[in-house]
Amino acid sequence: MTMTTKVNKVMALYQKVTKYPFGQQIFSKMVSRMAPYFGTVNPKVTDLKQNRCEVLIKKRKRVQNHIGTVHVIAICNGLEMAMGTMAEASIPKHLRWIPKGMSVNYTAKAGSDILCVAQVHPEQWQVGDMLVDVKAYDDKGVVVVEGTIKLWISEKPMK
Protein backbone atom coordinates (compact mmCIF):
# COMPACT_ATOMS: atom_id res chain seq x y z
CA MET A 1 0.00 0.00 0.00
CA THR A 2 1.36 3.40 -0.89
CA MET A 3 1.32 6.34 1.47
CA THR A 4 -1.32 8.08 -0.69
CA THR A 5 -3.70 5.12 -0.70
CA LYS A 6 -6.46 5.40 1.87
CA VAL A 7 -7.25 2.17 3.71
CA ASN A 8 -10.73 0.98 2.74
CA LYS A 9 -13.41 -0.20 5.18
CA VAL A 10 -12.60 -3.93 4.95
CA MET A 11 -8.88 -3.43 5.48
CA ALA A 12 -9.53 -0.97 8.32
CA LEU A 13 -11.86 -3.48 9.99
CA TYR A 14 -9.28 -6.25 9.66
CA GLN A 15 -6.53 -4.07 11.11
CA LYS A 16 -8.76 -3.02 14.02
CA VAL A 17 -10.25 -6.41 14.92
CA THR A 18 -7.03 -8.42 14.65
CA LYS A 19 -5.42 -6.31 17.37
CA TYR A 20 -7.61 -8.13 19.88
CA PRO A 21 -7.35 -11.71 21.17
CA PHE A 22 -9.09 -14.08 18.74
CA GLY A 23 -9.26 -11.19 16.26
CA GLN A 24 -8.61 -13.37 13.21
CA GLN A 25 -11.45 -15.70 14.21
CA ILE A 26 -13.79 -12.76 14.83
CA PHE A 27 -12.96 -11.16 11.48
CA SER A 28 -13.40 -14.52 9.72
CA LYS A 29 -16.84 -14.98 11.32
CA MET A 30 -17.80 -11.48 10.18
CA VAL A 31 -16.83 -12.29 6.58
CA SER A 32 -18.68 -15.61 6.80
CA ARG A 33 -21.82 -13.80 7.95
CA MET A 34 -21.66 -11.57 4.85
CA ALA A 35 -21.31 -14.65 2.61
CA PRO A 36 -22.79 -17.49 4.71
CA TYR A 37 -21.64 -20.39 2.51
CA PHE A 38 -18.02 -19.64 3.45
CA GLY A 39 -18.88 -20.66 7.02
CA THR A 40 -19.40 -24.27 5.93
CA VAL A 41 -15.62 -24.82 5.96
CA ASN A 42 -15.01 -22.82 9.18
CA PRO A 43 -12.35 -20.66 7.49
CA LYS A 44 -9.88 -18.39 9.27
CA VAL A 45 -8.33 -15.36 7.59
CA THR A 46 -4.73 -15.63 8.77
CA ASP A 47 -3.30 -12.71 6.78
CA LEU A 48 -4.75 -9.86 4.77
CA LYS A 49 -2.62 -7.34 2.92
CA GLN A 50 -3.22 -5.13 -0.07
CA ASN A 51 -3.73 -7.50 -3.05
CA ARG A 52 -3.20 -10.71 -1.01
CA CYS A 53 -5.24 -12.81 1.40
CA GLU A 54 -4.58 -16.11 3.18
CA VAL A 55 -7.36 -18.31 4.56
CA LEU A 56 -6.80 -21.46 6.64
CA ILE A 57 -9.09 -24.48 6.46
CA LYS A 58 -8.50 -27.05 9.19
CA LYS A 59 -8.66 -30.69 8.16
CA ARG A 60 -11.59 -32.20 10.03
CA LYS A 61 -14.26 -34.76 9.25
CA ARG A 62 -16.75 -32.15 8.02
CA VAL A 63 -14.55 -31.15 5.03
CA GLN A 64 -13.12 -34.56 4.13
CA ASN A 65 -13.98 -36.77 1.19
CA HIS A 66 -14.30 -40.57 1.06
CA ILE A 67 -10.49 -41.09 1.08
CA GLY A 68 -9.90 -38.89 4.12
CA THR A 69 -8.38 -35.87 2.37
CA VAL A 70 -9.79 -32.34 2.32
CA HIS A 71 -12.44 -32.25 -0.40
CA VAL A 72 -11.54 -30.03 -3.35
CA ILE A 73 -14.88 -28.23 -3.16
CA ALA A 74 -14.09 -27.22 0.42
CA ILE A 75 -10.72 -25.97 -0.83
CA CYS A 76 -12.42 -24.04 -3.65
CA ASN A 77 -14.69 -22.47 -1.03
CA GLY A 78 -11.59 -21.34 0.89
CA LEU A 79 -9.98 -20.03 -2.29
CA GLU A 80 -13.09 -18.06 -3.15
CA MET A 81 -13.19 -16.57 0.35
CA ALA A 82 -9.53 -15.57 0.07
CA MET A 83 -10.21 -13.99 -3.33
CA GLY A 84 -13.33 -12.15 -2.20
CA THR A 85 -11.76 -10.81 0.97
CA MET A 86 -8.65 -9.72 -0.93
CA ALA A 87 -10.79 -8.04 -3.59
CA GLU A 88 -12.95 -6.18 -1.08
CA ALA A 89 -9.86 -5.00 0.82
CA SER A 90 -7.86 -4.01 -2.27
CA ILE A 91 -10.06 -2.79 -5.12
CA PRO A 92 -9.69 0.89 -5.99
CA LYS A 93 -12.59 3.00 -4.72
CA HIS A 94 -13.99 3.81 -8.19
CA LEU A 95 -14.25 0.14 -9.26
CA ARG A 96 -16.43 -2.85 -8.40
CA TRP A 97 -16.07 -6.58 -9.05
CA ILE A 98 -18.11 -9.72 -9.58
CA PRO A 99 -16.83 -13.28 -10.08
CA LYS A 100 -17.27 -14.84 -13.52
CA GLY A 101 -15.66 -18.23 -13.11
CA MET A 102 -13.08 -20.43 -11.48
CA SER A 103 -10.60 -22.79 -13.06
CA VAL A 104 -8.56 -25.09 -10.84
CA ASN A 105 -6.23 -28.06 -11.10
CA TYR A 106 -5.78 -30.65 -8.39
CA THR A 107 -2.04 -31.12 -8.10
CA ALA A 108 -1.62 -33.27 -4.96
CA LYS A 109 -3.59 -34.94 -2.18
CA ALA A 110 -4.81 -32.53 0.48
CA GLY A 111 -4.05 -34.61 3.57
CA SER A 112 -3.57 -31.82 6.14
CA ASP A 113 -4.82 -28.36 7.06
CA ILE A 114 -4.97 -26.21 3.91
CA LEU A 115 -3.81 -22.62 3.42
CA CYS A 116 -5.74 -20.91 0.61
CA VAL A 117 -4.03 -17.90 -0.97
CA ALA A 118 -5.38 -15.35 -3.46
CA GLN A 119 -3.05 -12.75 -4.91
CA VAL A 120 -2.96 -10.09 -7.65
CA HIS A 121 -0.62 -7.33 -8.75
CA PRO A 122 -1.78 -3.73 -8.18
CA GLU A 123 -1.72 -2.93 -11.91
CA GLN A 124 -4.34 -5.65 -12.57
CA TRP A 125 -7.12 -3.47 -11.12
CA GLN A 126 -8.49 -2.26 -14.46
CA VAL A 127 -11.90 -2.39 -16.14
CA GLY A 128 -12.49 -5.74 -17.87
CA ASP A 129 -11.66 -9.36 -17.09
CA MET A 130 -9.13 -9.90 -14.34
CA LEU A 131 -7.56 -13.23 -13.39
CA VAL A 132 -6.81 -13.75 -9.70
CA ASP A 133 -4.13 -16.34 -9.00
CA VAL A 134 -5.22 -18.81 -6.32
CA LYS A 135 -3.24 -21.60 -4.68
CA ALA A 136 -3.89 -23.99 -1.83
CA TYR A 137 -0.98 -25.39 0.19
CA ASP A 138 -0.76 -28.30 2.60
CA ASP A 139 1.13 -28.01 5.90
CA LYS A 140 4.41 -28.94 4.14
CA GLY A 141 4.05 -26.12 1.62
CA VAL A 142 3.05 -28.42 -1.26
CA VAL A 143 0.56 -26.89 -3.71
CA VAL A 144 -2.52 -29.15 -3.68
CA VAL A 145 -4.80 -26.96 -5.82
CA GLU A 146 -3.91 -24.09 -8.13
CA GLY A 147 -5.80 -22.00 -10.62
CA THR A 148 -7.48 -18.70 -11.30
CA ILE A 149 -10.71 -16.97 -10.45
CA LYS A 150 -11.95 -14.68 -13.20
CA LEU A 151 -13.49 -11.38 -12.10
CA TRP A 152 -15.32 -8.78 -14.10
CA ILE A 153 -14.10 -5.34 -13.05
CA SER A 154 -16.26 -2.32 -13.88
CA GLU A 155 -16.60 1.34 -12.97
CA LYS A 156 -19.01 2.11 -10.15
CA PRO A 157 -22.02 4.03 -11.44
CA MET A 158 -22.12 7.76 -10.78
CA LYS A 159 -24.32 8.71 -7.84
CSV table of C-alpha atoms in Angstrom, one decimal:
chain,number,residue,atom,x,y,z
A,1,MET,CA,0.0,0.0,0.0
A,2,THR,CA,1.4,3.4,-0.9
A,3,MET,CA,1.3,6.3,1.5
A,4,THR,CA,-1.3,8.1,-0.7
A,5,THR,CA,-3.7,5.1,-0.7
A,6,LYS,CA,-6.5,5.4,1.9
A,7,VAL,CA,-7.2,2.2,3.7
A,8,ASN,CA,-10.7,1.0,2.7
A,9,LYS,CA,-13.4,-0.2,5.2
A,10,VAL,CA,-12.6,-3.9,4.9
A,11,MET,CA,-8.9,-3.4,5.5
A,12,ALA,CA,-9.5,-1.0,8.3
A,13,LEU,CA,-11.9,-3.5,10.0
A,14,TYR,CA,-9.3,-6.3,9.7
A,15,GLN,CA,-6.5,-4.1,11.1
A,16,LYS,CA,-8.8,-3.0,14.0
A,17,VAL,CA,-10.3,-6.4,14.9
A,18,THR,CA,-7.0,-8.4,14.7
A,19,LYS,CA,-5.4,-6.3,17.4
A,20,TYR,CA,-7.6,-8.1,19.9
A,21,PRO,CA,-7.4,-11.7,21.2
A,22,PHE,CA,-9.1,-14.1,18.7
A,23,GLY,CA,-9.3,-11.2,16.3
A,24,GLN,CA,-8.6,-13.4,13.2
A,25,GLN,CA,-11.5,-15.7,14.2
A,26,ILE,CA,-13.8,-12.8,14.8
A,27,PHE,CA,-13.0,-11.2,11.5
A,28,SER,CA,-13.4,-14.5,9.7
A,29,LYS,CA,-16.8,-15.0,11.3
A,30,MET,CA,-17.8,-11.5,10.2
A,31,VAL,CA,-16.8,-12.3,6.6
A,32,SER,CA,-18.7,-15.6,6.8
A,33,ARG,CA,-21.8,-13.8,7.9
A,34,MET,CA,-21.7,-11.6,4.8
A,35,ALA,CA,-21.3,-14.6,2.6
A,36,PRO,CA,-22.8,-17.5,4.7
A,37,TYR,CA,-21.6,-20.4,2.5
A,38,PHE,CA,-18.0,-19.6,3.5
A,39,GLY,CA,-18.9,-20.7,7.0
A,40,THR,CA,-19.4,-24.3,5.9
A,41,VAL,CA,-15.6,-24.8,6.0
A,42,ASN,CA,-15.0,-22.8,9.2
A,43,PRO,CA,-12.3,-20.7,7.5
A,44,LYS,CA,-9.9,-18.4,9.3
A,45,VAL,CA,-8.3,-15.4,7.6
A,46,THR,CA,-4.7,-15.6,8.8
A,47,ASP,CA,-3.3,-12.7,6.8
A,48,LEU,CA,-4.8,-9.9,4.8
A,49,LYS,CA,-2.6,-7.3,2.9
A,50,GLN,CA,-3.2,-5.1,-0.1
A,51,ASN,CA,-3.7,-7.5,-3.0
A,52,ARG,CA,-3.2,-10.7,-1.0
A,53,CYS,CA,-5.2,-12.8,1.4
A,54,GLU,CA,-4.6,-16.1,3.2
A,55,VAL,CA,-7.4,-18.3,4.6
A,56,LEU,CA,-6.8,-21.5,6.6
A,57,ILE,CA,-9.1,-24.5,6.5
A,58,LYS,CA,-8.5,-27.0,9.2
A,59,LYS,CA,-8.7,-30.7,8.2
A,60,ARG,CA,-11.6,-32.2,10.0
A,61,LYS,CA,-14.3,-34.8,9.3
A,62,ARG,CA,-16.7,-32.2,8.0
A,63,VAL,CA,-14.6,-31.2,5.0
A,64,GLN,CA,-13.1,-34.6,4.1
A,65,ASN,CA,-14.0,-36.8,1.2
A,66,HIS,CA,-14.3,-40.6,1.1
A,67,ILE,CA,-10.5,-41.1,1.1
A,68,GLY,CA,-9.9,-38.9,4.1
A,69,THR,CA,-8.4,-35.9,2.4
A,70,VAL,CA,-9.8,-32.3,2.3
A,71,HIS,CA,-12.4,-32.3,-0.4
A,72,VAL,CA,-11.5,-30.0,-3.4
A,73,ILE,CA,-14.9,-28.2,-3.2
A,74,ALA,CA,-14.1,-27.2,0.4
A,75,ILE,CA,-10.7,-26.0,-0.8
A,76,CYS,CA,-12.4,-24.0,-3.6
A,77,ASN,CA,-14.7,-22.5,-1.0
A,78,GLY,CA,-11.6,-21.3,0.9
A,79,LEU,CA,-10.0,-20.0,-2.3
A,80,GLU,CA,-13.1,-18.1,-3.1
A,81,MET,CA,-13.2,-16.6,0.4
A,82,ALA,CA,-9.5,-15.6,0.1
A,83,MET,CA,-10.2,-14.0,-3.3
A,84,GLY,CA,-13.3,-12.1,-2.2
A,85,THR,CA,-11.8,-10.8,1.0
A,86,MET,CA,-8.7,-9.7,-0.9
A,87,ALA,CA,-10.8,-8.0,-3.6
A,88,GLU,CA,-12.9,-6.2,-1.1
A,89,ALA,CA,-9.9,-5.0,0.8
A,90,SER,CA,-7.9,-4.0,-2.3
A,91,ILE,CA,-10.1,-2.8,-5.1
A,92,PRO,CA,-9.7,0.9,-6.0
A,93,LYS,CA,-12.6,3.0,-4.7
A,94,HIS,CA,-14.0,3.8,-8.2
A,95,LEU,CA,-14.2,0.1,-9.3
A,96,ARG,CA,-16.4,-2.9,-8.4
A,97,TRP,CA,-16.1,-6.6,-9.1
A,98,ILE,CA,-18.1,-9.7,-9.6
A,99,PRO,CA,-16.8,-13.3,-10.1
A,100,LYS,CA,-17.3,-14.8,-13.5
A,101,GLY,CA,-15.7,-18.2,-13.1
A,102,MET,CA,-13.1,-20.4,-11.5
A,103,SER,CA,-10.6,-22.8,-13.1
A,104,VAL,CA,-8.6,-25.1,-10.8
A,105,ASN,CA,-6.2,-28.1,-11.1
A,106,TYR,CA,-5.8,-30.7,-8.4
A,107,THR,CA,-2.0,-31.1,-8.1
A,108,ALA,CA,-1.6,-33.3,-5.0
A,109,LYS,CA,-3.6,-34.9,-2.2
A,110,ALA,CA,-4.8,-32.5,0.5
A,111,GLY,CA,-4.0,-34.6,3.6
A,112,SER,CA,-3.6,-31.8,6.1
A,113,ASP,CA,-4.8,-28.4,7.1
A,114,ILE,CA,-5.0,-26.2,3.9
A,115,LEU,CA,-3.8,-22.6,3.4
A,116,CYS,CA,-5.7,-20.9,0.6
A,117,VAL,CA,-4.0,-17.9,-1.0
A,118,ALA,CA,-5.4,-15.3,-3.5
A,119,GLN,CA,-3.1,-12.7,-4.9
A,120,VAL,CA,-3.0,-10.1,-7.6
A,121,HIS,CA,-0.6,-7.3,-8.8
A,122,PRO,CA,-1.8,-3.7,-8.2
A,123,GLU,CA,-1.7,-2.9,-11.9
A,124,GLN,CA,-4.3,-5.6,-12.6
A,125,TRP,CA,-7.1,-3.5,-11.1
A,126,GLN,CA,-8.5,-2.3,-14.5
A,127,VAL,CA,-11.9,-2.4,-16.1
A,128,GLY,CA,-12.5,-5.7,-17.9
A,129,ASP,CA,-11.7,-9.4,-17.1
A,130,MET,CA,-9.1,-9.9,-14.3
A,131,LEU,CA,-7.6,-13.2,-13.4
A,132,VAL,CA,-6.8,-13.7,-9.7
A,133,ASP,CA,-4.1,-16.3,-9.0
A,134,VAL,CA,-5.2,-18.8,-6.3
A,135,LYS,CA,-3.2,-21.6,-4.7
A,136,ALA,CA,-3.9,-24.0,-1.8
A,137,TYR,CA,-1.0,-25.4,0.2
A,138,ASP,CA,-0.8,-28.3,2.6
A,139,ASP,CA,1.1,-28.0,5.9
A,140,LYS,CA,4.4,-28.9,4.1
A,141,GLY,CA,4.1,-26.1,1.6
A,142,VAL,CA,3.1,-28.4,-1.3
A,143,VAL,CA,0.6,-26.9,-3.7
A,144,VAL,CA,-2.5,-29.2,-3.7
A,145,VAL,CA,-4.8,-27.0,-5.8
A,146,GLU,CA,-3.9,-24.1,-8.1
A,147,GLY,CA,-5.8,-22.0,-10.6
A,148,THR,CA,-7.5,-18.7,-11.3
A,149,ILE,CA,-10.7,-17.0,-10.4
A,150,LYS,CA,-11.9,-14.7,-13.2
A,151,LEU,CA,-13.5,-11.4,-12.1
A,152,TRP,CA,-15.3,-8.8,-14.1
A,153,ILE,CA,-14.1,-5.3,-13.1
A,154,SER,CA,-16.3,-2.3,-13.9
A,155,GLU,CA,-16.6,1.3,-13.0
A,156,LYS,CA,-19.0,2.1,-10.2
A,157,PRO,CA,-22.0,4.0,-11.4
A,158,MET,CA,-22.1,7.8,-10.8
A,159,LYS,CA,-24.3,8.7,-7.8
